XYZ file of C-alpha atoms in Angstrom:
345
model
C 39.558 -12.747 -27.457
C 38.457 -10.204 -24.860
C 36.634 -11.778 -21.900
C 33.497 -9.981 -20.772
C 32.101 -10.911 -17.375
C 28.363 -11.618 -17.390
C 28.011 -9.440 -14.291
C 29.149 -6.458 -16.377
C 26.103 -6.812 -18.601
C 23.516 -8.097 -16.126
C 20.488 -10.153 -17.115
C 18.938 -7.657 -19.511
C 22.243 -6.661 -21.052
C 22.968 -10.331 -21.704
C 19.561 -10.809 -23.329
C 20.201 -7.786 -25.534
C 23.568 -9.236 -26.526
C 22.002 -12.591 -27.419
C 19.285 -11.070 -29.589
C 21.562 -11.319 -32.619
C 21.278 -15.114 -32.449
C 17.488 -15.084 -32.751
C 16.325 -16.897 -35.905
C 13.155 -16.576 -37.980
C 12.380 -19.479 -40.305
C 8.591 -19.202 -40.338
C 6.443 -16.322 -41.569
C 3.894 -17.068 -38.849
C 6.365 -15.981 -36.120
C 5.388 -12.450 -35.126
C 7.406 -11.677 -31.985
C 10.508 -13.219 -30.468
C 12.876 -11.847 -27.845
C 11.814 -8.675 -26.069
C 8.383 -9.272 -24.569
C 6.796 -11.445 -21.881
C 6.119 -14.174 -24.448
C 6.904 -15.067 -28.042
C 3.981 -14.663 -30.445
C 2.943 -16.527 -33.570
C -0.089 -16.415 -35.838
C -2.511 -19.335 -35.502
C -5.114 -17.867 -37.873
C -6.698 -14.514 -38.652
C -8.407 -14.374 -35.257
C -5.908 -15.983 -32.871
C -2.272 -15.665 -31.850
C -0.297 -18.311 -29.993
C 1.918 -17.375 -27.026
C 4.991 -19.169 -25.654
C 7.068 -18.341 -22.585
C 9.464 -20.064 -20.206
C 10.949 -19.471 -16.763
C 13.688 -21.271 -14.885
C 13.927 -21.458 -11.092
C 17.259 -22.535 -9.599
C 17.825 -23.506 -5.981
C 20.000 -21.009 -4.160
C 19.226 -18.322 -6.732
C 15.441 -18.121 -6.947
C 14.398 -20.078 -3.868
C 15.714 -21.423 -0.577
C 14.406 -24.829 0.450
C 15.269 -23.956 4.032
C 11.958 -22.113 4.196
C 10.166 -22.861 0.918
C 7.706 -25.792 1.071
C 7.940 -27.956 -2.041
C 4.189 -27.747 -2.661
C 4.373 -23.945 -2.596
C 7.383 -24.029 -4.902
C 5.517 -26.172 -7.428
C 2.578 -23.786 -7.334
C 4.863 -20.786 -7.799
C 6.681 -22.388 -10.744
C 3.401 -22.556 -12.652
C 2.024 -19.201 -11.459
C 5.045 -17.153 -12.557
C 4.776 -18.629 -16.047
C 1.040 -17.991 -16.226
C 1.881 -14.381 -15.336
C 3.886 -14.038 -18.566
C 0.918 -15.158 -20.650
C -1.377 -12.840 -18.701
C 0.999 -9.941 -19.436
C 0.216 -10.447 -23.122
C -3.520 -10.256 -22.284
C -3.809 -13.952 -23.073
C -5.053 -17.189 -21.551
C -2.665 -20.026 -20.625
C -3.347 -23.410 -22.202
C -0.587 -26.010 -21.810
C 2.672 -26.392 -19.872
C 5.642 -28.753 -19.851
C 7.948 -29.042 -16.843
C 11.589 -30.103 -16.762
C 13.418 -30.696 -13.496
C 16.984 -31.511 -12.512
C 17.430 -32.946 -9.030
C 19.980 -34.658 -6.822
C 19.594 -37.910 -4.901
C 18.840 -35.992 -1.693
C 15.260 -35.744 -2.973
C 12.940 -38.687 -2.417
C 10.160 -39.714 -4.772
C 7.690 -38.459 -2.173
C 9.365 -35.048 -2.119
C 9.076 -34.711 -5.892
C 5.451 -35.782 -5.723
C 4.899 -32.956 -3.237
C 6.434 -30.527 -5.743
C 4.194 -31.789 -8.519
C 1.131 -31.675 -6.278
C 1.666 -27.924 -6.010
C 1.986 -27.694 -9.787
C -1.240 -29.646 -10.215
C -3.122 -27.319 -7.868
C -1.876 -24.275 -9.798
C -2.727 -25.847 -13.164
C -6.255 -26.577 -11.993
C -6.625 -23.015 -10.701
C -5.403 -21.423 -13.944
C -6.970 -24.030 -16.271
C -3.626 -25.206 -17.628
C -2.966 -28.682 -19.028
C 0.287 -30.122 -17.666
C 1.264 -32.325 -20.601
C 4.837 -33.535 -20.048
C 8.443 -32.475 -19.643
C 11.812 -33.985 -18.777
C 13.801 -35.111 -15.743
C 17.524 -35.422 -15.174
C 20.046 -35.456 -12.350
C 21.756 -32.402 -10.873
C 24.918 -31.809 -8.860
C 23.919 -28.291 -7.852
C 20.506 -28.579 -6.264
C 16.985 -28.472 -7.637
C 16.328 -26.750 -10.978
C 12.824 -26.299 -12.371
C 12.043 -25.086 -15.873
C 8.495 -24.515 -17.071
C 7.521 -23.718 -20.643
C 3.967 -22.519 -21.111
C 1.834 -22.015 -24.176
C -1.200 -19.768 -24.403
C -3.564 -18.000 -26.740
C -4.864 -14.482 -27.271
C -7.283 -12.820 -29.642
C -5.375 -11.066 -32.416
C -7.391 -7.925 -31.667
C -6.668 -7.987 -27.922
C -2.964 -8.768 -27.635
C -0.920 -6.413 -25.435
C 2.767 -5.897 -26.227
C 5.334 -3.820 -24.355
C 6.159 -1.517 -27.272
C 2.763 -0.059 -28.179
C 2.033 2.458 -25.398
C 1.423 6.077 -26.344
C 2.202 9.470 -24.854
C -0.593 10.630 -22.473
C -1.682 7.058 -21.703
C -2.522 6.443 -18.045
C -0.027 4.159 -16.287
C -1.712 1.652 -13.947
C -0.834 -1.277 -11.694
C -2.913 -4.019 -10.143
C -2.987 -5.037 -6.501
C -0.249 -3.837 -4.162
C 3.534 -3.876 -4.419
C 6.546 -4.628 -2.236
C 4.952 -7.402 -0.169
C 7.046 -10.241 -1.640
C 10.255 -8.345 -0.908
C 9.263 -7.827 2.731
C 8.254 -11.488 2.905
C 11.763 -12.383 1.761
C 13.358 -10.174 4.427
C 11.276 -11.878 7.113
C 12.116 -15.391 5.947
C 15.829 -14.616 5.706
C 15.783 -13.093 9.187
C 13.959 -16.057 10.692
C 16.321 -18.465 8.949
C 19.294 -16.833 10.668
C 17.523 -16.979 14.028
C 16.813 -20.678 13.517
C 20.408 -21.436 12.485
C 21.660 -19.718 15.632
C 19.137 -21.525 17.842
C 17.298 -24.501 16.262
C 15.130 -24.789 19.367
C 13.521 -21.433 18.618
C 10.729 -21.958 16.108
C 9.575 -18.850 14.220
C 6.045 -17.527 14.564
C 5.082 -16.233 11.119
C 1.423 -15.634 11.922
C 1.816 -11.830 12.173
C 3.342 -11.834 8.683
C 1.018 -14.231 6.879
C 0.152 -11.913 3.984
C 3.675 -10.895 2.967
C 5.072 -14.415 3.444
C 2.344 -15.860 1.238
C 3.080 -13.235 -1.412
C 6.653 -14.489 -1.496
C 6.076 -18.238 -1.322
C 2.798 -18.599 -3.208
C 2.229 -15.665 -5.571
C -0.822 -15.454 -7.795
C -0.884 -14.567 -11.482
C -3.499 -11.943 -12.341
C -5.480 -14.039 -14.814
C -8.598 -12.404 -13.400
C -7.546 -9.130 -15.013
C -7.578 -10.592 -18.524
C -11.233 -11.454 -18.014
C -11.909 -8.072 -16.399
C -10.423 -6.242 -19.406
C -12.573 -8.325 -21.754
C -15.776 -7.680 -19.799
C -15.158 -3.920 -19.705
C -14.098 -3.801 -23.363
C -10.674 -2.462 -22.469
C -7.387 -3.264 -24.220
C -4.132 -2.101 -22.580
C -1.974 -0.212 -25.043
C 1.021 -1.953 -23.424
C 1.499 -4.339 -20.517
C 4.209 -6.170 -18.554
C 4.182 -8.238 -15.378
C 6.025 -6.939 -12.313
C 8.631 -9.586 -11.573
C 11.801 -7.497 -11.214
C 10.462 -4.443 -9.395
C 8.222 -1.606 -10.554
C 11.146 0.633 -11.551
C 12.614 -1.975 -13.869
C 9.265 -2.696 -15.509
C 8.477 1.001 -16.033
C 11.804 1.398 -17.799
C 11.188 -1.673 -19.978
C 7.780 -0.419 -21.033
C 8.966 3.148 -21.631
C 12.105 2.138 -23.515
C 10.263 -0.219 -25.834
C 7.380 2.216 -26.363
C 9.733 5.184 -26.870
C 8.087 7.157 -24.081
C 8.872 8.825 -20.796
C 6.790 8.629 -17.636
C 5.828 10.610 -14.570
C 4.919 8.385 -11.629
C 3.538 9.702 -8.344
C 4.956 8.139 -5.194
C 1.729 8.771 -3.295
C -0.184 6.671 -5.843
C 1.928 3.499 -5.560
C -0.245 0.908 -3.759
C 1.424 -0.630 -0.704
C -0.381 -2.943 1.713
C -0.529 -1.840 5.355
C 1.411 -4.890 6.573
C 4.139 -4.271 3.996
C 4.340 -0.631 5.045
C 4.457 -1.255 8.785
C 6.972 -4.108 8.692
C 9.230 -2.237 6.259
C 9.292 0.887 8.416
C 9.161 -0.532 11.926
C 11.218 -3.722 11.630
C 13.609 -3.260 8.708
C 13.893 0.539 8.529
C 13.329 0.422 4.773
C 11.314 3.005 2.855
C 8.204 1.185 1.581
C 8.543 2.917 -1.778
C 11.941 1.258 -2.233
C 10.331 -2.144 -1.606
C 7.713 -1.452 -4.282
C 10.074 0.073 -6.832
C 12.975 -2.356 -6.519
C 11.789 -5.455 -4.667
C 10.309 -7.657 -7.380
C 8.397 -10.950 -7.389
C 5.015 -9.294 -6.900
C 3.650 -10.694 -10.192
C 1.156 -7.885 -10.475
C 0.602 -6.090 -13.792
C 1.879 -2.738 -15.028
C -0.061 -1.463 -18.007
C -0.947 1.629 -19.999
C -4.494 2.619 -20.928
C -5.826 5.283 -23.229
C -7.652 7.996 -21.229
C -10.992 6.772 -22.636
C -10.329 3.169 -21.601
C -9.170 4.272 -18.166
C -12.629 5.812 -17.623
C -14.065 2.281 -17.959
C -11.936 0.846 -15.137
C -11.320 3.790 -12.809
C -13.841 2.423 -10.301
C -12.173 -0.995 -10.107
C -10.794 -1.504 -6.567
C -7.783 -3.480 -7.785
C -6.630 -1.137 -10.568
C -4.596 1.862 -9.435
C -3.427 4.752 -11.676
C 0.126 5.685 -10.694
C 1.015 8.235 -13.375
C 1.065 8.787 -17.101
C 3.324 8.458 -20.114
C 5.157 11.508 -21.414
C 7.286 12.433 -24.399
C 10.608 10.526 -24.308
C 12.539 13.794 -24.068
C 10.906 14.412 -20.671
C 12.549 11.321 -19.147
C 11.198 8.827 -16.634
C 10.682 10.261 -13.161
C 9.110 9.581 -9.784
C 7.522 12.587 -8.097
C 7.978 12.141 -4.350
C 5.418 13.042 -1.731
C 7.489 16.156 -1.110
C 7.191 17.221 -4.742
C 10.760 16.410 -5.796
C 11.483 14.645 -9.077
C 13.746 11.573 -8.858
C 14.959 9.803 -11.967
C 13.698 6.227 -12.086
C 16.526 3.729 -12.279
C 16.404 -0.063 -12.311
C 17.932 -1.191 -9.025
C 16.123 -4.496 -8.707
C 17.654 -7.870 -8.102
C 20.451 -8.872 -10.513
C 20.719 -12.597 -11.327
C 24.403 -12.216 -12.285
C 25.702 -9.809 -9.645
C 29.261 -10.317 -8.501
C 29.613 -12.080 -5.154
């Protein structure tokens, strides 16, 4: 049998390959692999949502600079973000952890304290899970269940040509936060007596270590009587998420570089300290946990004055491709160059 390396496929190629093993035994199951959450029918008015995320030490986080309380908070927040991306409300979560004997009971309580704080913030019931030992560091898996009105659910595959493409918040900050923490880690390893001063970078570091899910936007959409025609959370970089949304909605897109929201601190640190184009941080960095969504032109009129919703372009016919128009007016094909879980070392 031919051996195929996982790195050849990458995360999304592997998921596509595994789709053939998806099973459907119940008529109430409406959506499986391919969106931010699975969907099933509760009744005529409500759909249930289910999602899961796994965080592995050395892959998704570094305990050299990640406080356990922050990590617990993040583990819940990134799962809430998946439910939010379906325009739903989170309800219940279960947490499974694998850990080695280098962790004390007090350390694990610190982790769970962060989870508790996040659950209280997002109104999530933490109702159980599982624990086991690990020989390869700390592993955290959260499964979260939520609910959405059947009339208000937002999938990835239902956007339409001419819809306005929008994002929330600002992008690229988590990536710059990661660069800072990795740099300071190397400084500390070279000279443990030199303690880092992260005060000048508080915003971008917090975006990395303690991200927030945009649950507030679900309520904002409801209040303004707006329903995104498609939505996805930005966990793997804006470029990757644009391609997901466009591919599944059979659409192209034109995105304007000048419209991509980037915080001043992100911009200045990227340019002055790391010599990185801020647009690259936003397009390919990931872990921002903001929302990318499409709105009909009429619905966009209802939110265009919102300070945290930014139009970055619009959807086009699929034959027109998916492009970024630079500040200089050039068209650059959008390609997913975000972080690859299975890249070759």
